[in-house]
CSV table of C-alpha atoms in Angstrom, one decimal:
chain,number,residue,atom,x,y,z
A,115,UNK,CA,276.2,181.3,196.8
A,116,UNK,CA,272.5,180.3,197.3
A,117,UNK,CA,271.2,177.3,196.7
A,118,UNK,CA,268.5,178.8,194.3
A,119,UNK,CA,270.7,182.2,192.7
A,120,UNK,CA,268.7,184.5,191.0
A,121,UNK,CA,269.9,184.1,187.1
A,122,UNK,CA,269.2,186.8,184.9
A,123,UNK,CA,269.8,186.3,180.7
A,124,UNK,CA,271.7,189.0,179.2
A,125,UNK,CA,270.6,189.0,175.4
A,126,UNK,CA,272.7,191.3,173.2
A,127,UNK,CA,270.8,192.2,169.6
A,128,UNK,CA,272.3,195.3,169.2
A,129,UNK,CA,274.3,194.4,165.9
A,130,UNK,CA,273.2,195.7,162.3
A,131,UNK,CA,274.2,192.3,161.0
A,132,UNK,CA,276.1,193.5,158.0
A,133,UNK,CA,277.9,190.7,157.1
A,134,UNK,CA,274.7,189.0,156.4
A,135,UNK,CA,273.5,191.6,153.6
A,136,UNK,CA,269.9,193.1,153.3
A,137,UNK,CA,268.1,195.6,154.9
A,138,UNK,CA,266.2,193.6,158.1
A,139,UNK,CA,269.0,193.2,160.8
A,140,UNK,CA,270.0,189.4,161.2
A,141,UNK,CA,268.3,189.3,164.5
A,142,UNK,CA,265.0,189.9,163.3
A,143,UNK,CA,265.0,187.7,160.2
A,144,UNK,CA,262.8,185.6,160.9
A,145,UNK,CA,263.5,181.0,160.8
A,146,UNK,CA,260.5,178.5,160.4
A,147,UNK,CA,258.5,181.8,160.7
A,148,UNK,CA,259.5,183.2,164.2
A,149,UNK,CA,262.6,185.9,164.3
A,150,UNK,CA,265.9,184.7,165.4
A,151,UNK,CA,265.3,186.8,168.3
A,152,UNK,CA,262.3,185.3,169.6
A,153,UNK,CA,264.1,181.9,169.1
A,154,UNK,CA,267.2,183.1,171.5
A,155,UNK,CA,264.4,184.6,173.5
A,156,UNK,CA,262.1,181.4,174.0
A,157,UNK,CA,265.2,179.0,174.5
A,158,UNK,CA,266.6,181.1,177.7
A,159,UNK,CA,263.1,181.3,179.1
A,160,UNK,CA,262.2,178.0,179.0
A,161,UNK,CA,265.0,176.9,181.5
A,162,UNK,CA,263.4,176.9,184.8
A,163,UNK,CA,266.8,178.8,186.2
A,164,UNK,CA,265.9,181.9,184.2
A,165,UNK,CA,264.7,184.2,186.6
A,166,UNK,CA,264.0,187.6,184.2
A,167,UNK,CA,265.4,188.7,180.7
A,168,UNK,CA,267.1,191.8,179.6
A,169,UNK,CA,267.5,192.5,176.1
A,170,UNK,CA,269.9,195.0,174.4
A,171,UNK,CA,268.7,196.5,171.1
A,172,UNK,CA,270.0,199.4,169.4
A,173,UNK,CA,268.3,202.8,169.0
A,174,UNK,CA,265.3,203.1,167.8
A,175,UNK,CA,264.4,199.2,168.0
A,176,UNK,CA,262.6,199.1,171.0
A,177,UNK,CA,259.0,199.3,169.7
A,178,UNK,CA,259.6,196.5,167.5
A,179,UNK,CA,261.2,193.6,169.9
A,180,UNK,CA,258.5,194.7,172.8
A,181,UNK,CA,256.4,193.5,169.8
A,182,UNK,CA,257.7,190.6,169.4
A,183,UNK,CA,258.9,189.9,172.5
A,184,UNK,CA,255.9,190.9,175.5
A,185,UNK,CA,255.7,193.1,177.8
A,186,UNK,CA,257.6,191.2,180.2
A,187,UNK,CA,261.2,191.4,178.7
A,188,UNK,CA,263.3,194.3,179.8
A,189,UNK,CA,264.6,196.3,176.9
A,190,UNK,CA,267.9,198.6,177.3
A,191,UNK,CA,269.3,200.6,174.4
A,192,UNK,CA,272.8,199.3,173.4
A,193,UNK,CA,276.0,201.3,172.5
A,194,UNK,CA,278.2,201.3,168.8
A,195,UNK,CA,280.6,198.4,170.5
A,196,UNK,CA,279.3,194.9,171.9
A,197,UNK,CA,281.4,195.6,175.3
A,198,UNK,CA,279.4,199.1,175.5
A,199,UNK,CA,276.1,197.2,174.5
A,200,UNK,CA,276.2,194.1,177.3
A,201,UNK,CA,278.0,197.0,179.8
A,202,UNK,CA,274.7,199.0,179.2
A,203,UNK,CA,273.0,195.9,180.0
A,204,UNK,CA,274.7,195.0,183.0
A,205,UNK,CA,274.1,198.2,184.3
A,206,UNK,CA,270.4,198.0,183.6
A,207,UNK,CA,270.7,194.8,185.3
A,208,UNK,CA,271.9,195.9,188.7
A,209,UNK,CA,269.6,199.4,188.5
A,210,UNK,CA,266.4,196.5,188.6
A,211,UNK,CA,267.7,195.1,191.4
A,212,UNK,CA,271.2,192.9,190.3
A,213,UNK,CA,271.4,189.6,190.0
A,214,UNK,CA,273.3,186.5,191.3
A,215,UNK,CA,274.5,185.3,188.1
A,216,UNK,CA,274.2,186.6,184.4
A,217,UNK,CA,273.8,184.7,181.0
A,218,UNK,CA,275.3,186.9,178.0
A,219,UNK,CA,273.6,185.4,174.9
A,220,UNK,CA,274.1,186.4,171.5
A,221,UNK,CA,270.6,186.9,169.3
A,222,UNK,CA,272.4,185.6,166.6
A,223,UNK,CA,273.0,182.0,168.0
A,224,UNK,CA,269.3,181.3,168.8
A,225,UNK,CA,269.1,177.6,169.0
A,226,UNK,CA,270.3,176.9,172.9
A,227,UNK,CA,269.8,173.5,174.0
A,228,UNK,CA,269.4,173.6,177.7
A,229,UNK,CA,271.6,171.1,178.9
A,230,UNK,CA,274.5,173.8,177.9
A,231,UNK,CA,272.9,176.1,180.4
A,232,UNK,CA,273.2,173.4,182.9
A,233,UNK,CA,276.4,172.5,182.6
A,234,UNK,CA,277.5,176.3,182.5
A,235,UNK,CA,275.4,177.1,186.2
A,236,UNK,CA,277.3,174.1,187.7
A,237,UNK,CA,280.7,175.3,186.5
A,238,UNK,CA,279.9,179.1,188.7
A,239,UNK,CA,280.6,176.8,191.8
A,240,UNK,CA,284.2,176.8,191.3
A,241,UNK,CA,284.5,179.9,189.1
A,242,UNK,CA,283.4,183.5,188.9
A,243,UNK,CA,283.2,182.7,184.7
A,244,UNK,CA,282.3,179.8,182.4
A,245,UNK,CA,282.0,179.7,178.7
A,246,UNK,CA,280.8,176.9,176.2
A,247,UNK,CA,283.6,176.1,173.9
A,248,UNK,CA,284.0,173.4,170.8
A,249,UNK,CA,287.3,171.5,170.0
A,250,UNK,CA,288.7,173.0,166.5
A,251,UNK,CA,288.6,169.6,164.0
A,252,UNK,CA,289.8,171.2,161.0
A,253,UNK,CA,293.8,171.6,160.8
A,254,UNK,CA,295.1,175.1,161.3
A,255,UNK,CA,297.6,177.1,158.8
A,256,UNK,CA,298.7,180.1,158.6
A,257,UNK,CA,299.4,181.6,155.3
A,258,UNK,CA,300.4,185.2,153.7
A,259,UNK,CA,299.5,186.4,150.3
A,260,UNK,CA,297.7,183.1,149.4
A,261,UNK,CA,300.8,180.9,150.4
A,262,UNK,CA,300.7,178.4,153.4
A,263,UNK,CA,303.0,178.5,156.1
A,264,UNK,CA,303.2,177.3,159.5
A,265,UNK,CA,300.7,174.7,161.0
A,266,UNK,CA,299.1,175.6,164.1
A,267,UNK,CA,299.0,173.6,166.7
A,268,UNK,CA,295.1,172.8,167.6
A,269,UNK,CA,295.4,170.8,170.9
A,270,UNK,CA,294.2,173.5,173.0
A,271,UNK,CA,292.5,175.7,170.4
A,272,UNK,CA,288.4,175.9,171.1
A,273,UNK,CA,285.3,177.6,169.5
A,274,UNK,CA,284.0,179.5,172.0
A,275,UNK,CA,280.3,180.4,171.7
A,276,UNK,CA,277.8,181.9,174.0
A,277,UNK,CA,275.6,182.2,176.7
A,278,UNK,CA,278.4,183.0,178.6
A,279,UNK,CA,277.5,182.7,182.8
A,280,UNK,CA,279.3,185.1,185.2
A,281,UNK,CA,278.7,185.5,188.7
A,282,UNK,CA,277.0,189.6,188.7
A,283,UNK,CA,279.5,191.5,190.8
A,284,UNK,CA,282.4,189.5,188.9
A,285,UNK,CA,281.7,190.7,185.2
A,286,UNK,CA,280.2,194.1,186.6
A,287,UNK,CA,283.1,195.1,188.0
A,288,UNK,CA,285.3,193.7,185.4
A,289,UNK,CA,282.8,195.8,182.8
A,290,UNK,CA,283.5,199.1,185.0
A,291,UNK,CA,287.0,198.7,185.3
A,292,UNK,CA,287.5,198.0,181.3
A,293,UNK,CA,290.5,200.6,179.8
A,294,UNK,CA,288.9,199.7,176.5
A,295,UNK,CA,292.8,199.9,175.0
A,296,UNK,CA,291.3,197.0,172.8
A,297,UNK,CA,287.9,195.9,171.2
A,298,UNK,CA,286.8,192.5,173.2
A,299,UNK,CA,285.0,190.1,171.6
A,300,UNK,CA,283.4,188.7,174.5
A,301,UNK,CA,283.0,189.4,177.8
A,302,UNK,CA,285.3,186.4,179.3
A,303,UNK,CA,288.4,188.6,177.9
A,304,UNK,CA,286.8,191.4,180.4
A,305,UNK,CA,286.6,188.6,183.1
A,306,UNK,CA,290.0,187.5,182.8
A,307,UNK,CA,291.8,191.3,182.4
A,308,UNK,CA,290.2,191.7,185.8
A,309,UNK,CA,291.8,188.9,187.4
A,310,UNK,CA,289.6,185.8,187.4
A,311,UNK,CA,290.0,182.1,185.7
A,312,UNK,CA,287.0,181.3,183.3
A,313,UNK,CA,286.1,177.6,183.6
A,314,UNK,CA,285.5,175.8,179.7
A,315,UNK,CA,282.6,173.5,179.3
A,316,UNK,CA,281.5,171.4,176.1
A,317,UNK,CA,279.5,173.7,173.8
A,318,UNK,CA,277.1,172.4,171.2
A,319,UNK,CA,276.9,172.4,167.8
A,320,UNK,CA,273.4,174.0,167.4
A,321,UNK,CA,274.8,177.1,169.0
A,322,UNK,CA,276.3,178.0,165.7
A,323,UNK,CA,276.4,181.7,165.2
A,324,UNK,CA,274.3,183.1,162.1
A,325,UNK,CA,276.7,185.2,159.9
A,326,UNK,CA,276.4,184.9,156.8
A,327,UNK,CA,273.5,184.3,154.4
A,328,UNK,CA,274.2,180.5,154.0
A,329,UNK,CA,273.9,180.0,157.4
A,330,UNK,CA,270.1,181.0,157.4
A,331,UNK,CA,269.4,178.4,154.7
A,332,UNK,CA,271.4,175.8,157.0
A,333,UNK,CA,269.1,176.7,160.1
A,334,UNK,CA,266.2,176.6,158.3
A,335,UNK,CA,267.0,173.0,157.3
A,336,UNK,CA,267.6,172.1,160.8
A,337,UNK,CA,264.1,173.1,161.7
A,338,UNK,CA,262.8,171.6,158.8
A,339,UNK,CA,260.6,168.7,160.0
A,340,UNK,CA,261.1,165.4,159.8
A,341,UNK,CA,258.9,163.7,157.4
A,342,UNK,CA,257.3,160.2,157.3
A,343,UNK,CA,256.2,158.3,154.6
A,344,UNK,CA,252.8,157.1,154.6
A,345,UNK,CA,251.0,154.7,152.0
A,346,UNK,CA,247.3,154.3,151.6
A,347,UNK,CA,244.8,151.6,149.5
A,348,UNK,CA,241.6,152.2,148.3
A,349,UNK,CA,239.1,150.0,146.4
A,350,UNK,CA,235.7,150.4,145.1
A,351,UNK,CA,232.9,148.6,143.1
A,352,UNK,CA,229.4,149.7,142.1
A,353,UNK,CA,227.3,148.0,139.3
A,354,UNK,CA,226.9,149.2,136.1
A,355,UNK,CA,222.7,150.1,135.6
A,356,UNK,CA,220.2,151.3,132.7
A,357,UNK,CA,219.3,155.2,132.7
A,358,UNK,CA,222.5,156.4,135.2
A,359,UNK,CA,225.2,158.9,134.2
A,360,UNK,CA,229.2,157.3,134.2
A,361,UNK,CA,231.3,159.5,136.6
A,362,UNK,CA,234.6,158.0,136.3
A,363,UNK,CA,237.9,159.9,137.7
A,364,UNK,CA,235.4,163.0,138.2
A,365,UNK,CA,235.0,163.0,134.4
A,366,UNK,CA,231.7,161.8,132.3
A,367,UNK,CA,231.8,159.3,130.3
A,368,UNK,CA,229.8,159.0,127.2
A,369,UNK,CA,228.2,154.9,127.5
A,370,UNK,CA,225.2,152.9,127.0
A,371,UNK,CA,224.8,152.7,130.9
A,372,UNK,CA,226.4,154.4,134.4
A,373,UNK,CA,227.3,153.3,137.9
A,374,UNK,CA,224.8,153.3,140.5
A,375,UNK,CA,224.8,154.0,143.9
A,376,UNK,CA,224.3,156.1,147.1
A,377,UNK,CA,225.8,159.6,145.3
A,378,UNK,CA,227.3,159.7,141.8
A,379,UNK,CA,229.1,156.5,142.5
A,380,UNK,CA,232.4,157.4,141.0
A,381,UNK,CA,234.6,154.4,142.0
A,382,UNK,CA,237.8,156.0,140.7
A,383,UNK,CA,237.8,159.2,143.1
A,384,UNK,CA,235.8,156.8,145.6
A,385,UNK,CA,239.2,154.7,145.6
A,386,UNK,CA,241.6,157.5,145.6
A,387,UNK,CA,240.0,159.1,148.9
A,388,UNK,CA,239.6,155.6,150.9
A,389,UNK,CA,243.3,155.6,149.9
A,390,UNK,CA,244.3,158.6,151.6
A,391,UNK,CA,242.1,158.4,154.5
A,392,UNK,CA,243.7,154.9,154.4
A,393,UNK,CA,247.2,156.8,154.7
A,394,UNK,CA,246.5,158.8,157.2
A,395,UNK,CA,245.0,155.9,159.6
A,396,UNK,CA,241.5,158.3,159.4
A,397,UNK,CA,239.0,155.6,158.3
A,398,UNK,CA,237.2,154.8,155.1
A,399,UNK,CA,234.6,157.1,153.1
A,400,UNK,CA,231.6,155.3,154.8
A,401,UNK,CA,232.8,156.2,157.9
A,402,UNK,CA,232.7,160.1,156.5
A,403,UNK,CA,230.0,159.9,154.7
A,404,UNK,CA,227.6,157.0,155.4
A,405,UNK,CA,225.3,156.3,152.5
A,406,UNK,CA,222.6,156.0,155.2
A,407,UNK,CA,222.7,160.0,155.4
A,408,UNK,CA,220.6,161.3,152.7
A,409,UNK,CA,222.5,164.6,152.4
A,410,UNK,CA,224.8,162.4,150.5
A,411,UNK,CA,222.0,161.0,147.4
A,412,UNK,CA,223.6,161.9,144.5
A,413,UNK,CA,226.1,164.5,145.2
A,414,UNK,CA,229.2,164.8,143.2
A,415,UNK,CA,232.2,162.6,144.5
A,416,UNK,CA,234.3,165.5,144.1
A,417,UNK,CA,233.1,166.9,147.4
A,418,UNK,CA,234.8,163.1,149.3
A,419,UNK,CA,238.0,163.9,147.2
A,420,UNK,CA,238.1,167.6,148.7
A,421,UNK,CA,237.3,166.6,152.2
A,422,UNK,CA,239.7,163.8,152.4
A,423,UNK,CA,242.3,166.3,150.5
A,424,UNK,CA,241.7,169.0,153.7
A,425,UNK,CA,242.3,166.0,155.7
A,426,UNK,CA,245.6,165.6,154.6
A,427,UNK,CA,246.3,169.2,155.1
A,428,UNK,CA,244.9,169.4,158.4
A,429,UNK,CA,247.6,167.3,159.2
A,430,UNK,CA,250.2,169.2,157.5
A,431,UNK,CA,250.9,166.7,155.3
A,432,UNK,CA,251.9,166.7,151.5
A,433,UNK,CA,250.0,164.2,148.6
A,434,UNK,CA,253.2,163.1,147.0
A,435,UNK,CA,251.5,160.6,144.6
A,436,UNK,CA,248.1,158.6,143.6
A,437,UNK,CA,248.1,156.1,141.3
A,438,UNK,CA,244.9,155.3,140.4
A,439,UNK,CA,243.7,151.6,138.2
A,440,UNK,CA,240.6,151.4,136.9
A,441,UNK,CA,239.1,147.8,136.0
A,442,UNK,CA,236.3,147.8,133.5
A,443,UNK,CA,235.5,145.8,130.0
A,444,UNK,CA,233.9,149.1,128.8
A,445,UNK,CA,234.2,151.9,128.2
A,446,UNK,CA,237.4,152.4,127.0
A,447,UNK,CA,239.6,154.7,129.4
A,448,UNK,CA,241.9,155.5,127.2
A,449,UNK,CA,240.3,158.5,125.3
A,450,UNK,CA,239.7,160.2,128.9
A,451,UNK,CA,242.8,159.4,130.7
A,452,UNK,CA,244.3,162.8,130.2
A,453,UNK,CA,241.3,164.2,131.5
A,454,UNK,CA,240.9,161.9,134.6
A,455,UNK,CA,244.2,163.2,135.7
A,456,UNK,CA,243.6,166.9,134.9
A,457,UNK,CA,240.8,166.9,136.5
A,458,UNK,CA,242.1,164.8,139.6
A,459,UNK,CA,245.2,166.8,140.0
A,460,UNK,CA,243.0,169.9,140.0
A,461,UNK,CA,240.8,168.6,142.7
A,462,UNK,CA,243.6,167.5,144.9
A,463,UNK,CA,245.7,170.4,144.3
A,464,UNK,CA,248.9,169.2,142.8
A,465,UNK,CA,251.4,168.8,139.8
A,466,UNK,CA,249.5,166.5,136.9
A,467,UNK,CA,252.8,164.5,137.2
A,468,UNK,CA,251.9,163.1,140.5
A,469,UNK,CA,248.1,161.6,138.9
A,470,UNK,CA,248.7,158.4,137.3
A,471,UNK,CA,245.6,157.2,135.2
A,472,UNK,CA,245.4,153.9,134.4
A,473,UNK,CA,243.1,150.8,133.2
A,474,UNK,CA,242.7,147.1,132.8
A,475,UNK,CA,240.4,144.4,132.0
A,476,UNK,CA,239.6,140.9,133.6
A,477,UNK,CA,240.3,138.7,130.3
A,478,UNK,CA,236.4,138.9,130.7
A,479,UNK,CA,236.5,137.1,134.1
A,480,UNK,CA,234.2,137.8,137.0
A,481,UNK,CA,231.5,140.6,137.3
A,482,UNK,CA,233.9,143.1,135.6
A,483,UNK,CA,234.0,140.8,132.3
A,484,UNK,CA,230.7,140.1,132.5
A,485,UNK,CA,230.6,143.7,132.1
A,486,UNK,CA,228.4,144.1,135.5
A,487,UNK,CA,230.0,146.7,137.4
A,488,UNK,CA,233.8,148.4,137.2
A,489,UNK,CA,235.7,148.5,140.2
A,490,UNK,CA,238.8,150.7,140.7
A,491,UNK,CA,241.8,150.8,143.2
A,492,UNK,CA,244.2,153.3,144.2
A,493,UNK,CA,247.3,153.6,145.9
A,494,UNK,CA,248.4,157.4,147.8
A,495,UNK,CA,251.5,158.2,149.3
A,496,UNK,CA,251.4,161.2,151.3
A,497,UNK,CA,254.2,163.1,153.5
A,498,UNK,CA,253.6,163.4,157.0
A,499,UNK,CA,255.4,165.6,159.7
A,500,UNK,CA,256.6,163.0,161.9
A,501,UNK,CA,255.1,163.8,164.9
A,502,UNK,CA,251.7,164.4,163.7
């Protein structure tokens, strides 16, 4: 053999996928928002060993997985039996030139690490064949009419999954000379009815096959991603002042004076967004929005709230909570708690029950007992993907 073969990846998607249910053919469901396809697809052509990629579909499917494949995957039109679907392929395979070796990969397992690639090209120096294969954990019975019988002996039981690798002539000519007498599973049966020792190597357990419905929702956890936990602080004063509106959690508040400052001086939302910027390492709200910009006189502090909420989103991350304290002689917060939090929730987008509201005093300590100014602080705690 060369010392750089040409490998070709067989992909067989020619299945209707029954035992999963519905009317969308398992291999085109789509997982974290790509088809399972396009996952099998993307894994095999990211090894740097893959020279070219056939695919089998059935009839009629070949507009759809150019689609979502490109133009650069070969498709071939399968047959009613898996043997007659890869055998199509293989034959497709050797009309385009043949190959050195060949990867048969199922669609339906579409998460391929590509160390089992690896380990399945360096087995072809000894063999024509090599599979990946799992030891069987569970114990083993066999049973009639709901009745246990004999225990099976598991000590040299495997899981076999796929790609399988072949050397080209090998499984073509084992493929040719089938008798199909009986259905084959997969194509190292064919191999080994024509003569030649298959070669086991360890498997992996993200090559689980996609069957049935609940193993959609399990593969769909495994892409889930891995969330961080991020926590934020904000604070803000301004001084209370003669003649000025009181903005307080992005509600007015009926009093004798307001807060004063650069825009509507809110210190509540102004201490809930330096608290998310603050949990997402993205600076402070001067930094944003200086108060030496005059765009900013008197605007509405729900705009900093908004911008530091697309902030979080831009990231991909999720407000899971802001508790807000508010620190003030007067007014009384109570009678526009509810509100703050209706009206916060609403600006940040999320459930009411993730808003906390709340209020003290400073036994009349300070500038805040002297009823000067009111300060507030917050605390968020956002969700972050963990690698953003």
């Amino acid at each position: 053999m060369s010392l750089s073969p040409k490998v070709v990846a067989l992909i067989v998607a020619a299945g209707q996928g029954s035992r999963v249910g519905g009317h969308v053919p398992k291999q085109y469901r789509t997982i974290a928002g790509k088809p399972v396809l396009v996952h099998a697809h993307d894994a095999l052509a990211s090894h740097n060993s893959v020279n070219a990629i056939f695919v089998v579909v059935a009839k009629g499917q070949k507009d759809a997985a150019q689609a979502m494949l490109g133009a650069d995957v070969q498709l071939v039109t399968g047959a009613d039996s898996r043997q007659g679907s890869v055998y199509a392929g293989l034959e497709a395979i050797a009309a385009a030139g043949g190959a050195d070796i060949v990867l048969v990969h199922d669609a339906a397992r579409p998460f391929l690490p590509l160390s089992v690639i690896d380990r399945l090209l360096d087995a072809l120096t000894e063999k024509h064949g090599a599979i990946p294969v799992l030891p069987v954990s569970d114990t083993l019975v066999r049973g009639a009419s709901d009745i246990m019988a004999d225990t099976v002996d598991r000590a040299q039981l495997h899981r076999v999954q796929t790609p399988q690798a072949f050397r080209f002539g090998a499984i073509l000519d084992a493929h040719r000379a089938w008798n199909g007498a009986r259905e084959a599973t997969d194509d190292a049966q064919i191999l080994r009815a024509h003569g030649h020792d298959v070669m086991l190597v360890q498997g992996d357990e993200r090559l689980g096959k996609l069957t049935y419905e609940q193993d959609f929702a399990r593969a769909e956890a495994m892409l889930a991603p891995a969330w961080i936990t991020r926590v934020g602080m904000g604070y803000d004063v301004h001084r209370l002042a003669e003649g000025e509106p009181l903005w307080l959690g992005g509600v007015l508040v009926p009093h004798d004076r307001g807060l004063a400052g650069h825009s509507d001086a809110d210190v509540a939302l102004h201490a809930i967004v330096d608290a998310l910027l603050g949990a997402l390492g993205d600076g402070d709200i001067g930094s944003h929005f200086p108060p030496s910009d005059p765009q900013w006189r008197g605007v509405s502090s729900d705009r900093f709230l908004a911008h530091a909420r697309d902030r979080v989103a831009a990231r991909r991350g999720r407000i899971d909570h802001v508790d807000l304290t508010i620190i003030c002689e007067a007014p009384k917060i109570g009678p526009h708690r509810d509100a703050m939090r209706r009206r916060i929730a609403d600006i940040l987008a999320v459930p009411l029950d993730r808003v906390s509201v709340k209020a003290t005093t400073t036994e009349r300590l300070g500038f805040a007992g002297r009823r000067e100014g009111i300060a507030a602080q917050a605390v968020a705690t956002l969700s972050l993907p963990a690698l953003s």
